[in-house]
Amino acid sequence: MALINKINEKSGIIAGVIAVALILFMLGGDIMSNNSIFNIGKDRVGKINGENISLPQYQYAVATTEQEYQTQTDKSVGENERPNIEYQAWNELITRFAYKPEFEKLGIVVTPEEQIDMVTGKFIHPQIMSAFGGNEQGFDKNTVVSFLENFDKVQPNIQEKWKIIEKKLPEIRCREKYLNLFKKSEYITKEEAKRIYTEQNDKAEIKYVFVPYTTVPDSSVTVNDDQLEDYIKKNKDKYKVEAGRSLEYVIFNFVPSSEDSATIKNEVRDLTVNFKTTDNDSVFIRGNSDVPSDPKYMNIGELPEDLKSFGTLTKDSVYGPFLNIGKYAIFKILGTKNDSLYSLKASHILFRIDNGDKEGARKKANEILAKIKGGASFEEMAKQYGTDGTSSRGGDLGWFSNSGQMVKPFEEACFKFNGKGLLPSLVETQFGFHIIKITEPKTNKKYLVGSVEKEIVALDATKDLLYNKASAFASAAKDTQSFVAEAKKDPTLKLNTFPNAGKNDRTLTGVTSAREIIKWAYNEASVGSVSTVFTLEGQYVVAMLIGKREEGTASVDDVRNDVTSKVKNEIKGDQILDKLSKLSGTFDKIASSYGTQAIANTAQDVSFNSSSIGSIGYDPVATGKAFGSKPGKKIAPFKGETGVVMLELVKIQPAAEVADYNQSKTQKETQRAGADDYQVDEAIKKLAGVTDDRYKFY
């Protein structure tokens, strides 16, 4: 009975629990979906003007931008282009959700009539001119009219390119109108223009005493972290920082082994049989070469060095494999033809005419020529007597053609000679006297050469061994101390450090595709965490997060060196001020009394605009104080940019009056208008409260 009463007492609670369970069961799919209240924000890549930008929404924008890029450039998006594609996609979303509402508020539109005018009217847009390969001077709008009249006959890919331009043109014009509202509002009054002119052209003569901060030894000034932190707090605006993640990492590069090289060489050797018998050389090359290129005709001087050594090359023969700069290559001679130009190979010994002694140079050259004719080694004589860069290689000039590669007298002498051997007489050119030896006779034969190249890369077995090594490292490196210790154990490994990687960065030193590492550092890692092995392009990487910096004001450690220097200068300045303020008399006397560290001088032709005074250098405060004072009045010592300064304005020579100040006015207006694009964009983003969290996903 007691049990039944207990059940009755709790029946209301039980019924409530059952009801909630039933509701959760019925709504389970909706609640746990990405759109449910429990998942709001999980796939958010950012926020623009109050609009949450979801991951699928951004992915769609990226895919659209990528498709437009491929259409416009006729090439696919590579890793180098991808960051720019993603940046453009994000800006498209900013335009849609931040700029367009502003356009609508101001009634900025592009009418159908205006669109026509931009394409074929009086005011054709520069984008249209560029698309048709012209500019304002050389553009003919009839080419556009003809293109549109025959649009249905145009190639489909060209039609797609045009549709992209047509789609984007109104958006571009709206933005131009919006920005022009700001640019056209830039106005410089006559008085402002006059002030700009005088700031540039009034010239002051200024006396000064200057004691650099460097005259007080750094070792005599000590600062602590409290002083540094206090300085940062007082100068917050100067020490704003973005979020950053500091990393240490070890790179395991895919280095091919000798076994890999031998395997690839054998693969290339195996290709020679099929290369020799194939009916379609171009298709074979494209299908088998890591660096495919169409066959081309080459004269003997243009042939790869490995082929030159064969002398006679036979049609349909395959030569190789040859090792050359990290690749094995085979070459096939597909055909030959005779060219209008001839090529030959020669060596020479140059005797320059020193101090105008032409006969002396001729005499010496003839002496050496006689020795060579008597049996002396041409190459040894070239090394001993040659006076140009070829002497170290026995005078060898390599192959060259009679196409003007050599000066005329030299070329004529070489190509008149038949066969190979020593030319019997000296050849005189503007460079001096030459002894010439033809080492390979002239020929006008050209060879049609096709090549298959295979890069020597680390193969799977080598990568597996390297991965095991990287995995063992990651397992052993549990914390900062062991991470460093493990790196030191292996002399082939280098411990890399990268401070404050930005959330959207894509590279680290030595790692060109580091996006996955940076995403890990921001989204998963805590300080001291060691990653698993990252498999990247051509390398494995194991990383450790050693520091986090959040967006806001820099910490002492972030800017220690800079702030330490500033705080020390403040203390040094106080010491110098204390000593300098007690001295009196002329500036020369004050400097003399202070000591050799003080500089007393007069600066001429100082302009307000330059902000620089003699030995003081760049110091806007000092320049402002000088121009703001009266001639003959000494300005008490003060702390400047690089030292303590005392000033006295001697005089100001006013700039010559001009009829008008339009040049200064136009210059300033152009300068301000040039900055509007960036400033307006930043203001729009700030007004729209743009937050960019793409780093969590991309």
Tab-separated table of N, CA, C and O in Angstrom, residues 594-672:
chain	number	residue	atom	x	y	z
A	594	TYR	N	77.870	70.596	-21.298
A	594	TYR	CA	77.280	69.264	-21.141
A	594	TYR	C	78.324	68.183	-21.375
A	594	TYR	O	78.386	67.193	-20.658
A	595	GLY	N	79.138	68.377	-22.412
A	595	GLY	CA	80.146	67.374	-22.744
A	595	GLY	C	80.129	67.031	-24.219
A	595	GLY	O	79.315	67.544	-24.998
A	596	THR	N	81.021	66.142	-24.597
A	596	THR	CA	81.192	65.823	-26.023
A	596	THR	C	79.968	65.126	-26.630
A	596	THR	O	79.826	65.065	-27.852
A	597	GLN	N	79.069	64.611	-25.784
A	597	GLN	CA	77.887	63.922	-26.324
A	597	GLN	C	76.873	64.897	-26.914
A	597	GLN	O	76.010	64.512	-27.692
A	598	ALA	N	76.934	66.164	-26.542
A	598	ALA	CA	75.964	67.155	-27.009
A	598	ALA	C	76.410	67.757	-28.339
A	598	ALA	O	77.592	68.035	-28.548
A	599	ILE	N	75.454	67.951	-29.235
A	599	ILE	CA	75.724	68.538	-30.554
A	599	ILE	C	75.043	69.893	-30.623
A	599	ILE	O	73.835	70.008	-30.402
A	600	ALA	N	75.824	70.940	-30.923
A	600	ALA	CA	75.267	72.277	-31.145
A	600	ALA	C	75.476	72.632	-32.607
A	600	ALA	O	76.590	72.525	-33.120
A	601	ASN	N	74.404	73.044	-33.261
A	601	ASN	CA	74.522	73.326	-34.697
A	601	ASN	C	73.364	74.198	-35.143
A	601	ASN	O	72.452	74.505	-34.363
A	602	THR	N	73.415	74.594	-36.414
A	602	THR	CA	72.330	75.361	-37.027
A	602	THR	C	71.872	74.636	-38.276
A	602	THR	O	72.683	74.237	-39.107
A	603	ALA	N	70.564	74.446	-38.397
A	603	ALA	CA	69.986	73.792	-39.580
A	603	ALA	C	69.381	74.847	-40.492
A	603	ALA	O	68.658	75.736	-40.035
A	604	GLN	N	69.713	74.759	-41.775
A	604	GLN	CA	69.204	75.703	-42.774
A	604	GLN	C	68.094	75.040	-43.590
A	604	GLN	O	68.025	73.827	-43.719
A	605	ASP	N	67.237	75.859	-44.174
A	605	ASP	CA	66.225	75.423	-45.150
A	605	ASP	C	65.360	74.277	-44.624
A	605	ASP	O	65.075	73.306	-45.339
A	606	VAL	N	64.925	74.388	-43.381
A	606	VAL	CA	64.036	73.376	-42.813
A	606	VAL	C	62.597	73.711	-43.193
A	606	VAL	O	62.154	74.843	-43.004
A	607	SER	N	61.878	72.734	-43.732
A	607	SER	CA	60.460	72.949	-44.042
A	607	SER	C	59.604	72.224	-43.022
A	607	SER	O	59.992	71.183	-42.489
A	608	PHE	N	58.431	72.801	-42.760
A	608	PHE	CA	57.517	72.169	-41.812
A	608	PHE	C	57.103	70.797	-42.311
A	608	PHE	O	56.974	69.846	-41.547
A	609	ASN	N	56.925	70.693	-43.611
A	609	ASN	CA	56.435	69.457	-44.219
A	609	ASN	C	57.442	68.309	-44.095
A	609	ASN	O	57.069	67.148	-44.010
A	610	SER	N	58.747	68.629	-44.079
A	610	SER	CA	59.779	67.586	-44.029
A	610	SER	C	59.888	66.932	-42.657
A	610	SER	O	60.298	65.790	-42.526
A	611	SER	N	59.551	67.712	-41.595
A	611	SER	CA	59.622	67.219	-40.207
A	611	SER	C	61.018	66.739	-39.833
A	611	SER	O	61.177	65.864	-38.991
A	612	SER	N	62.039	67.308	-40.449
A	612	SER	CA	63.414	66.882	-40.192
A	612	SER	C	64.302	68.098	-39.962
A	612	SER	O	64.220	69.085	-40.705
A	613	ILE	N	65.155	67.998	-38.924
A	613	ILE	CA	66.040	69.110	-38.580
A	613	ILE	C	67.463	68.599	-38.435
A	613	ILE	O	67.774	67.848	-37.505
A	614	GLY	N	68.367	68.973	-39.340
A	614	GLY	CA	69.796	68.698	-39.229
A	614	GLY	C	70.133	67.347	-38.644
A	614	GLY	O	69.605	66.313	-39.049
A	615	SER	N	71.027	67.356	-37.637
A	615	SER	CA	71.482	66.115	-36.994
A	615	SER	C	70.398	65.461	-36.150
A	615	SER	O	70.498	64.284	-35.798
A	616	ILE	N	69.349	66.211	-35.821
A	616	ILE	CA	68.242	65.651	-35.031
A	616	ILE	C	67.502	64.606	-35.852
A	616	ILE	O	67.032	63.604	-35.346
A	617	GLY	N	67.423	64.857	-37.161
A	617	GLY	CA	66.724	63.934	-38.049
A	617	GLY	C	65.221	64.125	-37.980
A	617	GLY	O	64.723	65.217	-37.650
A	618	TYR	N	64.480	63.053	-38.285
A	618	TYR	CA	63.018	63.135	-38.337
A	618	TYR	C	62.462	63.297	-36.939
A	618	TYR	O	62.645	62.447	-36.072
A	619	ASP	N	61.775	64.425	-36.707
A	619	ASP	CA	61.190	64.696	-35.400
A	619	ASP	C	60.059	65.712	-35.571
A	619	ASP	O	60.268	66.925	-35.491
A	620	PRO	N	58.823	65.228	-35.841
A	620	PRO	CA	57.699	66.140	-36.087
A	620	PRO	C	57.421	67.089	-34.928
A	620	PRO	O	57.044	68.245	-35.150
A	621	VAL	N	57.599	66.598	-33.684
A	621	VAL	CA	57.343	67.456	-32.523
A	621	VAL	C	58.337	68.616	-32.496
A	621	VAL	O	57.966	69.779	-32.283
A	622	ALA	N	59.612	68.311	-32.734
A	622	ALA	CA	60.635	69.364	-32.743
A	622	ALA	C	60.368	70.376	-33.851
A	622	ALA	O	60.473	71.596	-33.639
A	623	THR	N	60.003	69.880	-35.028
A	623	THR	CA	59.715	70.783	-36.146
A	623	THR	C	58.515	71.659	-35.826
A	623	THR	O	58.521	72.876	-36.095
A	624	GLY	N	57.467	71.044	-35.252
A	624	GLY	CA	56.280	71.817	-34.887
A	624	GLY	C	56.583	72.881	-33.855
A	624	GLY	O	56.094	74.022	-33.965
A	625	LYS	N	57.382	72.563	-32.838
A	625	LYS	CA	57.746	73.547	-31.814
A	625	LYS	C	58.525	74.715	-32.426
A	625	LYS	O	58.307	75.881	-32.080
A	626	ALA	N	59.446	74.389	-33.355
A	626	ALA	CA	60.257	75.444	-33.976
A	626	ALA	C	59.391	76.397	-34.791
A	626	ALA	O	59.492	77.629	-34.648
A	627	PHE	N	58.522	75.846	-35.647
A	627	PHE	CA	57.679	76.699	-36.494
A	627	PHE	C	56.602	77.419	-35.691
A	627	PHE	O	56.054	78.415	-36.148
A	628	GLY	N	56.294	76.901	-34.493
A	628	GLY	CA	55.271	77.543	-33.671
A	628	GLY	C	55.819	78.587	-32.716
A	628	GLY	O	55.050	79.199	-31.967
A	629	SER	N	57.128	78.796	-32.723
A	629	SER	CA	57.723	79.757	-31.784
A	629	SER	C	58.085	81.066	-32.491
A	629	SER	O	57.953	81.188	-33.705
A	630	LYS	N	58.563	82.008	-31.705
A	630	LYS	CA	58.978	83.300	-32.259
A	630	LYS	C	60.498	83.336	-32.398
A	630	LYS	O	61.213	82.759	-31.574
A	631	PRO	N	61.004	84.026	-33.438
A	631	PRO	CA	62.462	84.116	-33.622
A	631	PRO	C	63.150	84.667	-32.381
A	631	PRO	O	62.653	85.606	-31.739
A	632	GLY	N	64.286	84.051	-32.030
A	632	GLY	CA	65.095	84.522	-30.915
A	632	GLY	C	64.693	83.967	-29.568
A	632	GLY	O	65.386	84.192	-28.576
A	633	LYS	N	63.591	83.218	-29.508
A	633	LYS	CA	63.138	82.679	-28.229
A	633	LYS	C	63.596	81.234	-28.078
A	633	LYS	O	63.307	80.383	-28.909
A	634	LYS	N	64.322	80.965	-26.997
A	634	LYS	CA	64.793	79.604	-26.746
A	634	LYS	C	63.657	78.730	-26.242
A	634	LYS	O	62.851	79.161	-25.419
A	635	ILE	N	63.616	77.511	-26.778
A	635	ILE	CA	62.626	76.524	-26.337
A	635	ILE	C	63.319	75.592	-25.357
A	635	ILE	O	64.375	75.027	-25.654
A	636	ALA	N	62.744	75.446	-24.183
A	636	ALA	CA	63.346	74.630	-23.122
A	636	ALA	C	63.549	73.195	-23.593
A	636	ALA	O	62.861	72.720	-24.493
A	637	PRO	N	64.506	72.496	-22.996
A	637	PRO	CA	64.777	71.108	-23.401
A	637	PRO	C	63.530	70.227	-23.305
A	637	PRO	O	62.737	70.362	-22.379
A	638	PHE	N	63.390	69.332	-24.275
A	638	PHE	CA	62.271	68.388	-24.281
A	638	PHE	C	62.744	67.074	-24.914
A	638	PHE	O	63.730	67.037	-25.647
A	639	LYS	N	62.002	66.013	-24.591
A	639	LYS	CA	62.342	64.701	-25.151
A	639	LYS	C	61.752	64.558	-26.556
A	639	LYS	O	60.538	64.685	-26.745
A	640	GLY	N	62.637	64.315	-27.531
A	640	GLY	CA	62.205	64.153	-28.911
A	640	GLY	C	62.216	62.689	-29.327
A	640	GLY	O	62.264	61.788	-28.494
A	641	GLU	N	62.200	62.471	-30.633
A	641	GLU	CA	62.144	61.114	-31.175
A	641	GLU	C	63.381	60.293	-30.818
A	641	GLU	O	63.283	59.147	-30.415
A	642	THR	N	64.560	60.889	-30.986
A	642	THR	CA	65.803	60.122	-30.807
A	642	THR	C	66.758	60.736	-29.784
A	642	THR	O	67.873	60.254	-29.626
A	643	GLY	N	66.303	61.781	-29.102
A	643	GLY	CA	67.161	62.399	-28.104
A	643	GLY	C	66.492	63.631	-27.502
A	643	GLY	O	65.351	63.966	-27.836
A	644	VAL	N	67.211	64.288	-26.606
A	644	VAL	CA	66.700	65.507	-25.971
A	644	VAL	C	67.145	66.705	-26.797
A	644	VAL	O	68.292	66.777	-27.257
A	645	VAL	N	66.216	67.660	-26.976
A	645	VAL	CA	66.429	68.760	-27.902
A	645	VAL	C	66.190	70.098	-27.215
A	645	VAL	O	65.257	70.246	-26.419
A	646	MET	N	67.038	71.078	-27.530
A	646	MET	CA	66.778	72.498	-27.240
A	646	MET	C	66.760	73.212	-28.583
A	646	MET	O	67.579	72.911	-29.466
A	647	LEU	N	65.831	74.143	-28.751
A	647	LEU	CA	65.681	74.811	-30.043
A	647	LEU	C	65.618	76.327	-29.899
A	647	LEU	O	65.225	76.861	-28.860
A	648	GLU	N	65.984	76.992	-30.991
A	648	GLU	CA	65.736	78.436	-31.123
A	648	GLU	C	65.516	78.736	-32.599
A	648	GLU	O	66.364	78.428	-33.442
A	649	LEU	N	64.339	79.280	-32.908
A	649	LEU	CA	64.054	79.682	-34.281
A	649	LEU	C	64.805	80.969	-34.574
A	649	LEU	O	64.612	81.987	-33.884
A	650	VAL	N	65.670	80.939	-35.581
A	650	VAL	CA	66.408	82.145	-35.977
A	650	VAL	C	65.521	83.004	-36.870
A	650	VAL	O	65.315	84.192	-36.624
A	651	LYS	N	64.990	82.405	-37.930
A	651	LYS	CA	64.104	83.145	-38.842
A	651	LYS	C	63.364	82.150	-39.727
A	651	LYS	O	63.762	80.992	-39.870
A	652	ILE	N	62.293	82.637	-40.312
A	652	ILE	CA	61.568	81.888	-41.344
A	652	ILE	C	61.562	82.717	-42.611
A	652	ILE	O	61.163	83.890	-42.593
A	653	GLN	N	62.051	82.116	-43.687
A	653	GLN	CA	62.019	82.764	-44.996
A	653	GLN	C	60.727	82.332	-45.693
A	653	GLN	O	60.608	81.201	-46.148
A	654	PRO	N	59.730	83.268	-45.768
A	654	PRO	CA	58.448	82.878	-46.378
A	654	PRO	C	58.617	82.482	-47.841
A	654	PRO	O	59.477	83.019	-48.553
A	655	ALA	N	57.799	81.532	-48.282
A	655	ALA	CA	57.816	81.122	-49.693
A	655	ALA	C	57.311	82.264	-50.561
A	655	ALA	O	56.513	83.102	-50.126
A	656	ALA	N	57.780	82.284	-51.795
A	656	ALA	CA	57.353	83.319	-52.735
A	656	ALA	C	55.852	83.207	-52.971
A	656	ALA	O	55.301	82.110	-53.057
A	657	GLU	N	55.177	84.338	-53.045
A	657	GLU	CA	53.747	84.345	-53.330
A	657	GLU	C	53.503	83.809	-54.742
A	657	GLU	O	54.300	84.030	-55.648
A	658	VAL	N	52.413	83.094	-54.908
A	658	VAL	CA	52.033	82.606	-56.242
A	658	VAL	C	50.639	83.109	-56.575
A	658	VAL	O	49.859	83.485	-55.688
A	659	ALA	N	50.345	83.145	-57.860
A	659	ALA	CA	49.066	83.697	-58.310
A	659	ALA	C	47.894	82.881	-57.782
A	659	ALA	O	46.871	83.419	-57.369
A	660	ASP	N	48.043	81.576	-57.808
A	660	ASP	CA	47.009	80.718	-57.227
A	660	ASP	C	47.677	79.468	-56.651
A	660	ASP	O	48.854	79.208	-56.879
A	661	TYR	N	46.909	78.725	-55.905
A	661	TYR	CA	47.437	77.540	-55.226
A	661	TYR	C	46.786	76.263	-55.756
A	661	TYR	O	46.640	75.280	-55.039
A	662	ASN	N	46.407	76.309	-57.033
A	662	ASN	CA	45.704	75.162	-57.620
A	662	ASN	C	46.548	73.892	-57.630
A	662	ASN	O	46.029	72.791	-57.485
A	663	GLN	N	47.865	74.053	-57.812
A	663	GLN	CA	48.725	72.863	-57.844
A	663	GLN	C	48.693	72.147	-56.497
A	663	GLN	O	48.541	70.922	-56.426
A	664	SER	N	48.824	72.929	-55.410
A	664	SER	CA	48.760	72.336	-54.070
A	664	SER	C	47.375	71.767	-53.791
A	664	SER	O	47.234	70.698	-53.180
A	665	LYS	N	46.355	72.476	-54.245
A	665	LYS	CA	44.970	72.040	-54.053
A	665	LYS	C	44.719	70.706	-54.752
A	665	LYS	O	44.213	69.751	-54.153
A	666	THR	N	45.098	70.635	-56.030
A	666	THR	CA	44.881	69.416	-56.813
A	666	THR	C	45.670	68.246	-56.245
A	666	THR	O	45.180	67.114	-56.164
A	667	GLN	N	46.904	68.527	-55.844
A	667	GLN	CA	47.770	67.475	-55.284
A	667	GLN	C	47.143	66.858	-54.037
A	667	GLN	O	47.099	65.634	-53.890
A	668	LYS	N	46.617	67.702	-53.150
A	668	LYS	CA	46.037	67.197	-51.902
A	668	LYS	C	44.725	66.472	-52.159
A	668	LYS	O	44.444	65.427	-51.542
A	669	GLU	N	43.903	67.011	-53.065
A	669	GLU	CA	42.634	66.361	-53.375
A	669	GLU	C	42.861	64.971	-53.982
A	669	GLU	O	42.165	64.015	-53.650
A	670	THR	N	43.848	64.874	-54.873
A	670	THR	CA	44.180	63.588	-55.492
A	670	THR	C	44.669	62.597	-54.442
A	670	THR	O	44.307	61.417	-54.449
A	671	GLN	N	45.490	63.115	-53.514
A	671	GLN	CA	46.028	62.259	-52.450
A	671	GLN	C	44.899	61.714	-51.573
A	671	GLN	O	44.859	60.519	-51.267
A	672	ARG	N	43.971	62.571	-51.216
A	672	ARG	CA	42.866	62.140	-50.352
A	672	ARG	C	41.921	61.189	-51.086
A	672	ARG	O	41.479	60.185	-50.529
